[in-house]
């Protein structure tokens, strides 16, 4: 390549990088930035390779480990200059068998610079025993609570290990930025539930519940209410003519409004997920 041609190519690349059109593409690729952002969030962390993958070992008397595969990130559509991260802080590097202890860290990072803007820590939020934490996901639906405040969500998936008593559940919590930290405004709303009891051959009963969340126009203590719509169904299996037959009940729909009490949304006991 001639010098003038090379100079033109470099100039084009520089102009593209400086263009506003380049920012969304750079911001969208948060996964490639996870390791650098974790080092910014946890100074002194050291990399380790274990039987279960690549880890960061955090310094301090209460030692914690981060499996990089446990970290989820997402550029926040409501604020593209911000990147959200959910981090599982394991108490032990290796899986602990029937019981695994883990904390939760939520981070908001700058989408273009390697710096952490806000964070929230909850001890033992992701502990597993017979019911295990099977996954995390960031929910960036537009939870517009007032004219200046938009929340984001974290969904925690749980699963049981019993074949005779299948169980899976998803809980939703919402958070809002508050100074240098994050503040939970909704805790453990169960948005999905599937469970049952059967003889592992045919006979059994099963229940399924799905919930959606919408924003209400009416406000309490300044924040919009949350409208929770539920759809529940049950089914039963039993032998019939040498086959296993399933019968389902009609879907039961209901709706409930969650009000903000000035600190957080009040979740009735029947709608609460695992703590």
CSV table of C-alpha atoms in Angstrom, one decimal:
chain,number,residue,atom,x,y,z
A,1,UNK,CA,0.0,0.0,0.0
A,2,UNK,CA,1.4,3.4,-0.9
A,3,UNK,CA,2.0,6.0,1.7
A,4,UNK,CA,-0.9,8.3,0.5
A,5,UNK,CA,-3.3,5.4,0.4
A,6,UNK,CA,-2.3,4.3,3.9
A,7,UNK,CA,-2.7,7.9,5.2
A,8,UNK,CA,-6.2,8.1,3.7
A,9,UNK,CA,-7.2,4.8,5.3
A,10,UNK,CA,-5.9,5.9,8.7
A,11,UNK,CA,-7.6,9.2,8.4
A,12,UNK,CA,-10.9,7.5,7.6
A,13,UNK,CA,-10.6,5.2,10.6
A,14,UNK,CA,-9.9,8.2,12.8
A,15,UNK,CA,-12.8,10.1,11.5
A,16,UNK,CA,-15.1,7.0,12.0
A,17,UNK,CA,-13.9,6.6,15.6
A,18,UNK,CA,-14.7,10.2,16.3
A,19,UNK,CA,-18.1,10.1,14.7
A,20,UNK,CA,-21.2,9.8,16.9
A,21,UNK,CA,-22.2,6.8,14.7
A,22,UNK,CA,-19.3,4.8,16.1
A,23,UNK,CA,-20.3,5.2,19.7
A,24,UNK,CA,-23.4,2.9,19.7
A,25,UNK,CA,-21.3,0.1,18.0
A,26,UNK,CA,-18.6,0.5,20.7
A,27,UNK,CA,-21.1,0.7,23.5
A,28,UNK,CA,-23.0,-2.3,22.3
A,29,UNK,CA,-20.0,-4.6,22.7
A,30,UNK,CA,-20.0,-4.8,26.5
A,31,UNK,CA,-18.9,-8.4,26.7
A,32,UNK,CA,-15.4,-7.7,25.4
A,33,UNK,CA,-15.1,-5.0,28.2
A,34,UNK,CA,-16.1,-7.2,31.1
A,35,UNK,CA,-12.7,-8.2,32.2
A,36,UNK,CA,-11.3,-4.6,32.2
A,37,UNK,CA,-14.4,-3.4,34.0
A,38,UNK,CA,-14.1,-6.0,36.7
A,39,UNK,CA,-10.5,-5.0,37.3
A,40,UNK,CA,-11.7,-1.4,37.7
A,41,UNK,CA,-14.4,-2.5,40.1
A,42,UNK,CA,-12.1,-4.8,42.1
A,43,UNK,CA,-8.6,-3.3,42.3
A,44,UNK,CA,-6.1,-6.0,43.2
A,45,UNK,CA,-8.1,-8.8,41.8
A,46,UNK,CA,-5.9,-11.6,40.4
A,47,UNK,CA,-6.7,-14.0,37.5
A,48,UNK,CA,-6.9,-17.8,38.2
A,49,UNK,CA,-7.6,-20.8,36.1
A,50,UNK,CA,-9.7,-23.5,37.9
A,51,UNK,CA,-11.5,-26.7,37.0
A,52,UNK,CA,-14.7,-24.7,36.3
A,53,UNK,CA,-13.1,-22.0,34.0
A,54,UNK,CA,-11.4,-18.6,34.3
A,55,UNK,CA,-11.8,-16.8,37.7
A,56,UNK,CA,-10.9,-13.5,39.3
A,57,UNK,CA,-9.9,-13.9,42.9
A,58,UNK,CA,-10.8,-10.8,44.9
A,59,UNK,CA,-8.4,-9.6,47.7
A,60,UNK,CA,-9.5,-9.1,51.3
A,61,UNK,CA,-10.2,-11.2,54.4
A,62,UNK,CA,-13.6,-12.3,53.1
A,63,UNK,CA,-12.2,-13.8,49.9
A,64,UNK,CA,-14.5,-14.0,46.9
A,65,UNK,CA,-14.2,-15.5,43.4
A,66,UNK,CA,-15.8,-14.4,40.1
A,67,UNK,CA,-16.2,-17.0,37.4
A,68,UNK,CA,-16.2,-14.9,34.2
A,69,UNK,CA,-19.0,-17.1,32.8
A,70,UNK,CA,-21.3,-15.9,35.7
A,71,UNK,CA,-21.1,-12.2,34.7
A,72,UNK,CA,-23.8,-10.7,32.5
A,73,UNK,CA,-23.7,-7.3,31.0
A,74,UNK,CA,-25.8,-5.1,28.8
A,75,UNK,CA,-25.7,-1.5,27.5
A,76,UNK,CA,-28.7,0.2,29.1
A,77,UNK,CA,-31.1,1.3,26.2
A,78,UNK,CA,-32.6,4.0,28.5
A,79,UNK,CA,-29.1,5.5,29.0
A,80,UNK,CA,-26.7,4.2,26.3
A,81,UNK,CA,-23.8,5.9,27.9
A,82,UNK,CA,-24.2,3.4,30.8
A,83,UNK,CA,-23.4,-0.3,30.9
A,84,UNK,CA,-25.1,-2.6,33.4
A,85,UNK,CA,-23.3,-5.6,35.0
A,86,UNK,CA,-24.5,-8.3,37.3
A,87,UNK,CA,-21.8,-10.2,39.1
A,88,UNK,CA,-22.0,-13.4,41.1
A,89,UNK,CA,-19.4,-13.4,43.9
A,90,UNK,CA,-18.7,-17.0,44.9
A,91,UNK,CA,-17.5,-17.8,48.4
A,92,UNK,CA,-15.5,-20.7,47.0
A,93,UNK,CA,-13.9,-21.1,43.6
A,94,UNK,CA,-15.2,-24.7,43.2
A,95,UNK,CA,-18.8,-25.7,43.3
A,96,UNK,CA,-19.8,-26.6,46.8
A,97,UNK,CA,-22.0,-29.6,46.1
A,98,UNK,CA,-25.4,-29.4,47.7
A,99,UNK,CA,-24.7,-25.9,49.0
A,100,UNK,CA,-23.1,-22.9,47.2
A,101,UNK,CA,-22.8,-19.5,48.8
A,102,UNK,CA,-22.6,-16.4,46.7
A,103,UNK,CA,-23.2,-12.6,47.0
A,104,UNK,CA,-24.5,-10.3,44.3
A,105,UNK,CA,-22.9,-7.2,43.0
A,106,UNK,CA,-24.7,-4.9,40.5
A,107,UNK,CA,-22.5,-2.3,38.7
A,108,UNK,CA,-23.2,0.6,36.4
A,109,UNK,CA,-20.2,1.4,34.3
A,110,UNK,CA,-19.4,4.1,31.8
A,111,UNK,CA,-20.0,2.7,28.3
A,112,UNK,CA,-16.9,4.4,26.8
A,113,UNK,CA,-14.5,4.6,29.6
A,114,UNK,CA,-13.2,2.0,32.1
A,115,UNK,CA,-14.8,3.3,35.2
A,116,UNK,CA,-17.5,2.2,37.6
A,117,UNK,CA,-20.2,4.8,38.3
A,118,UNK,CA,-22.5,3.1,40.8
A,119,UNK,CA,-22.7,-0.2,42.6
A,120,UNK,CA,-24.9,-2.3,44.9
A,121,UNK,CA,-23.9,-5.3,47.0
A,122,UNK,CA,-26.2,-7.9,48.6
A,123,UNK,CA,-24.6,-10.6,50.7
A,124,UNK,CA,-25.8,-14.2,50.1
A,125,UNK,CA,-28.3,-13.1,47.5
A,126,UNK,CA,-27.4,-16.0,45.2
A,127,UNK,CA,-27.0,-18.9,47.6
A,128,UNK,CA,-27.9,-22.3,46.3
A,129,UNK,CA,-29.0,-25.5,48.0
A,130,UNK,CA,-31.7,-27.9,46.9
A,131,UNK,CA,-33.0,-25.1,44.8
A,132,UNK,CA,-30.2,-23.7,42.8
A,133,UNK,CA,-29.6,-20.4,41.1
A,134,UNK,CA,-29.4,-21.4,37.4
A,135,UNK,CA,-28.9,-18.1,35.7
A,136,UNK,CA,-29.1,-14.3,35.8
A,137,UNK,CA,-30.4,-11.8,33.1
A,138,UNK,CA,-30.7,-8.1,33.0
A,139,UNK,CA,-34.1,-6.7,32.2
A,140,UNK,CA,-34.0,-3.3,30.5
A,141,UNK,CA,-37.7,-2.9,29.7
A,142,UNK,CA,-38.6,0.7,30.1
A,143,UNK,CA,-39.6,0.9,33.7
A,144,UNK,CA,-40.2,4.6,33.8
A,145,UNK,CA,-41.2,5.4,37.4
A,146,UNK,CA,-41.3,9.2,37.2
A,147,UNK,CA,-40.2,11.9,34.8
A,148,UNK,CA,-36.6,11.6,35.9
A,149,UNK,CA,-36.3,8.0,37.1
A,150,UNK,CA,-36.0,4.8,35.0
A,151,UNK,CA,-35.4,1.5,36.8
A,152,UNK,CA,-33.7,-1.6,35.4
A,153,UNK,CA,-34.3,-5.2,36.4
A,154,UNK,CA,-32.4,-8.3,37.4
A,155,UNK,CA,-34.1,-11.7,36.8
A,156,UNK,CA,-32.8,-14.6,38.8
A,157,UNK,CA,-33.6,-18.1,37.6
A,158,UNK,CA,-34.0,-21.0,40.0
A,159,UNK,CA,-34.3,-24.7,39.4
A,160,UNK,CA,-34.8,-27.8,41.5
A,161,UNK,CA,-32.9,-31.0,41.3
A,162,UNK,CA,-35.7,-33.5,42.1
A,163,UNK,CA,-37.2,-35.4,39.2
A,164,UNK,CA,-40.3,-36.3,41.2
A,165,UNK,CA,-40.9,-32.7,42.2
A,166,UNK,CA,-39.8,-30.6,39.2
A,167,UNK,CA,-39.4,-26.9,40.0
A,168,UNK,CA,-38.3,-23.8,38.2
A,169,UNK,CA,-38.9,-20.1,39.1
A,170,UNK,CA,-37.8,-16.7,38.0
A,171,UNK,CA,-37.8,-13.6,40.3
A,172,UNK,CA,-37.6,-10.0,39.2
A,173,UNK,CA,-36.1,-7.2,41.2
A,174,UNK,CA,-35.9,-3.5,40.1
A,175,UNK,CA,-33.1,-1.0,40.9
A,176,UNK,CA,-32.7,2.8,40.4
A,177,UNK,CA,-29.5,4.8,40.5
A,178,UNK,CA,-29.1,6.8,43.7
A,179,UNK,CA,-25.9,8.9,44.0
A,180,UNK,CA,-22.9,6.6,44.0
A,181,UNK,CA,-25.0,3.5,44.7
A,182,UNK,CA,-28.1,1.7,43.5
A,183,UNK,CA,-31.3,1.3,45.4
A,184,UNK,CA,-33.7,-1.7,45.2
A,185,UNK,CA,-37.3,-0.6,44.7
A,186,UNK,CA,-38.8,-4.0,43.9
A,187,UNK,CA,-37.6,-7.2,45.5
A,188,UNK,CA,-38.3,-10.8,44.4
A,189,UNK,CA,-41.5,-10.5,42.4
A,190,UNK,CA,-42.1,-14.0,41.0
A,191,UNK,CA,-42.7,-13.6,37.3
A,192,UNK,CA,-42.6,-17.3,36.3
A,193,UNK,CA,-43.2,-20.6,38.2
A,194,UNK,CA,-43.4,-24.2,37.0
A,195,UNK,CA,-43.7,-26.9,39.6
A,196,UNK,CA,-45.3,-30.3,40.1
A,197,UNK,CA,-45.4,-33.7,41.8
A,198,UNK,CA,-45.6,-37.0,40.0
A,199,UNK,CA,-44.6,-40.6,40.3
A,200,UNK,CA,-41.9,-40.2,37.5
A,201,UNK,CA,-44.0,-42.6,35.3
A,202,UNK,CA,-47.3,-40.8,34.6
A,203,UNK,CA,-49.5,-39.8,37.6
A,204,UNK,CA,-49.0,-36.3,38.8
A,205,UNK,CA,-50.2,-32.7,39.0
A,206,UNK,CA,-48.4,-29.6,37.7
A,207,UNK,CA,-48.8,-25.9,38.0
A,208,UNK,CA,-47.6,-23.1,35.7
A,209,UNK,CA,-47.8,-19.3,36.4
A,210,UNK,CA,-46.6,-16.5,34.1
A,211,UNK,CA,-46.6,-12.8,35.1
A,212,UNK,CA,-46.0,-9.5,33.2
A,213,UNK,CA,-45.3,-6.1,34.6
A,214,UNK,CA,-46.6,-2.8,33.2
A,215,UNK,CA,-46.4,0.8,34.4
A,216,UNK,CA,-49.6,2.4,35.8
A,217,UNK,CA,-50.4,6.1,35.2
A,218,UNK,CA,-51.4,6.5,38.9
A,219,UNK,CA,-48.6,7.4,41.3
A,220,UNK,CA,-47.9,6.8,45.0
A,221,UNK,CA,-45.3,8.8,46.8
A,222,UNK,CA,-44.1,10.1,43.4
A,223,UNK,CA,-43.6,6.8,41.6
A,224,UNK,CA,-45.9,5.1,39.2
A,225,UNK,CA,-47.6,1.9,40.3
A,226,UNK,CA,-46.8,-1.5,38.8
A,227,UNK,CA,-49.6,-3.5,37.2
A,228,UNK,CA,-48.9,-7.2,37.5
A,229,UNK,CA,-50.9,-9.5,35.2
A,230,UNK,CA,-50.9,-13.2,36.1
A,231,UNK,CA,-51.9,-16.3,34.1
A,232,UNK,CA,-52.1,-19.5,36.0
A,233,UNK,CA,-52.9,-23.0,34.8
A,234,UNK,CA,-52.8,-26.6,36.2
A,235,UNK,CA,-52.7,-30.0,34.6
A,236,UNK,CA,-53.1,-33.6,35.7
A,237,UNK,CA,-51.6,-36.8,34.3
A,238,UNK,CA,-53.2,-40.2,34.7
A,239,UNK,CA,-53.2,-43.5,32.9
A,240,UNK,CA,-55.9,-44.1,30.4
A,241,UNK,CA,-56.1,-47.0,28.0
A,242,UNK,CA,-52.5,-48.0,28.6
A,243,UNK,CA,-51.4,-44.5,27.8
A,244,UNK,CA,-50.6,-41.5,29.9
A,245,UNK,CA,-53.3,-38.8,29.4
A,246,UNK,CA,-53.1,-35.2,30.4
A,247,UNK,CA,-55.9,-32.9,31.2
A,248,UNK,CA,-55.6,-29.1,31.8
A,249,UNK,CA,-57.8,-26.7,33.6
A,250,UNK,CA,-58.8,-23.4,32.0
A,251,UNK,CA,-56.3,-20.6,32.4
A,252,UNK,CA,-57.1,-18.3,35.3
A,253,UNK,CA,-56.1,-14.7,34.8
A,254,UNK,CA,-55.8,-12.0,37.5
A,255,UNK,CA,-54.3,-8.6,37.9
A,256,UNK,CA,-52.8,-6.7,40.9
A,257,UNK,CA,-51.4,-3.3,41.4
A,258,UNK,CA,-48.3,-2.8,43.4
A,259,UNK,CA,-48.0,0.5,45.2
A,260,UNK,CA,-44.8,2.3,46.1
A,261,UNK,CA,-44.7,3.0,49.8
A,262,UNK,CA,-42.0,5.7,49.6
A,263,UNK,CA,-39.2,3.2,49.9
A,264,UNK,CA,-40.1,0.2,47.7
A,265,UNK,CA,-43.0,-1.6,46.0
A,266,UNK,CA,-45.0,-3.7,48.4
A,267,UNK,CA,-45.2,-7.3,47.0
A,268,UNK,CA,-48.0,-9.5,48.5
A,269,UNK,CA,-46.8,-12.9,49.8
A,270,UNK,CA,-48.5,-14.9,47.0
A,271,UNK,CA,-46.5,-13.0,44.4
A,272,UNK,CA,-43.1,-13.2,46.2
A,273,UNK,CA,-40.4,-15.5,44.9
A,274,UNK,CA,-37.5,-17.1,46.7
A,275,UNK,CA,-35.5,-14.8,49.0
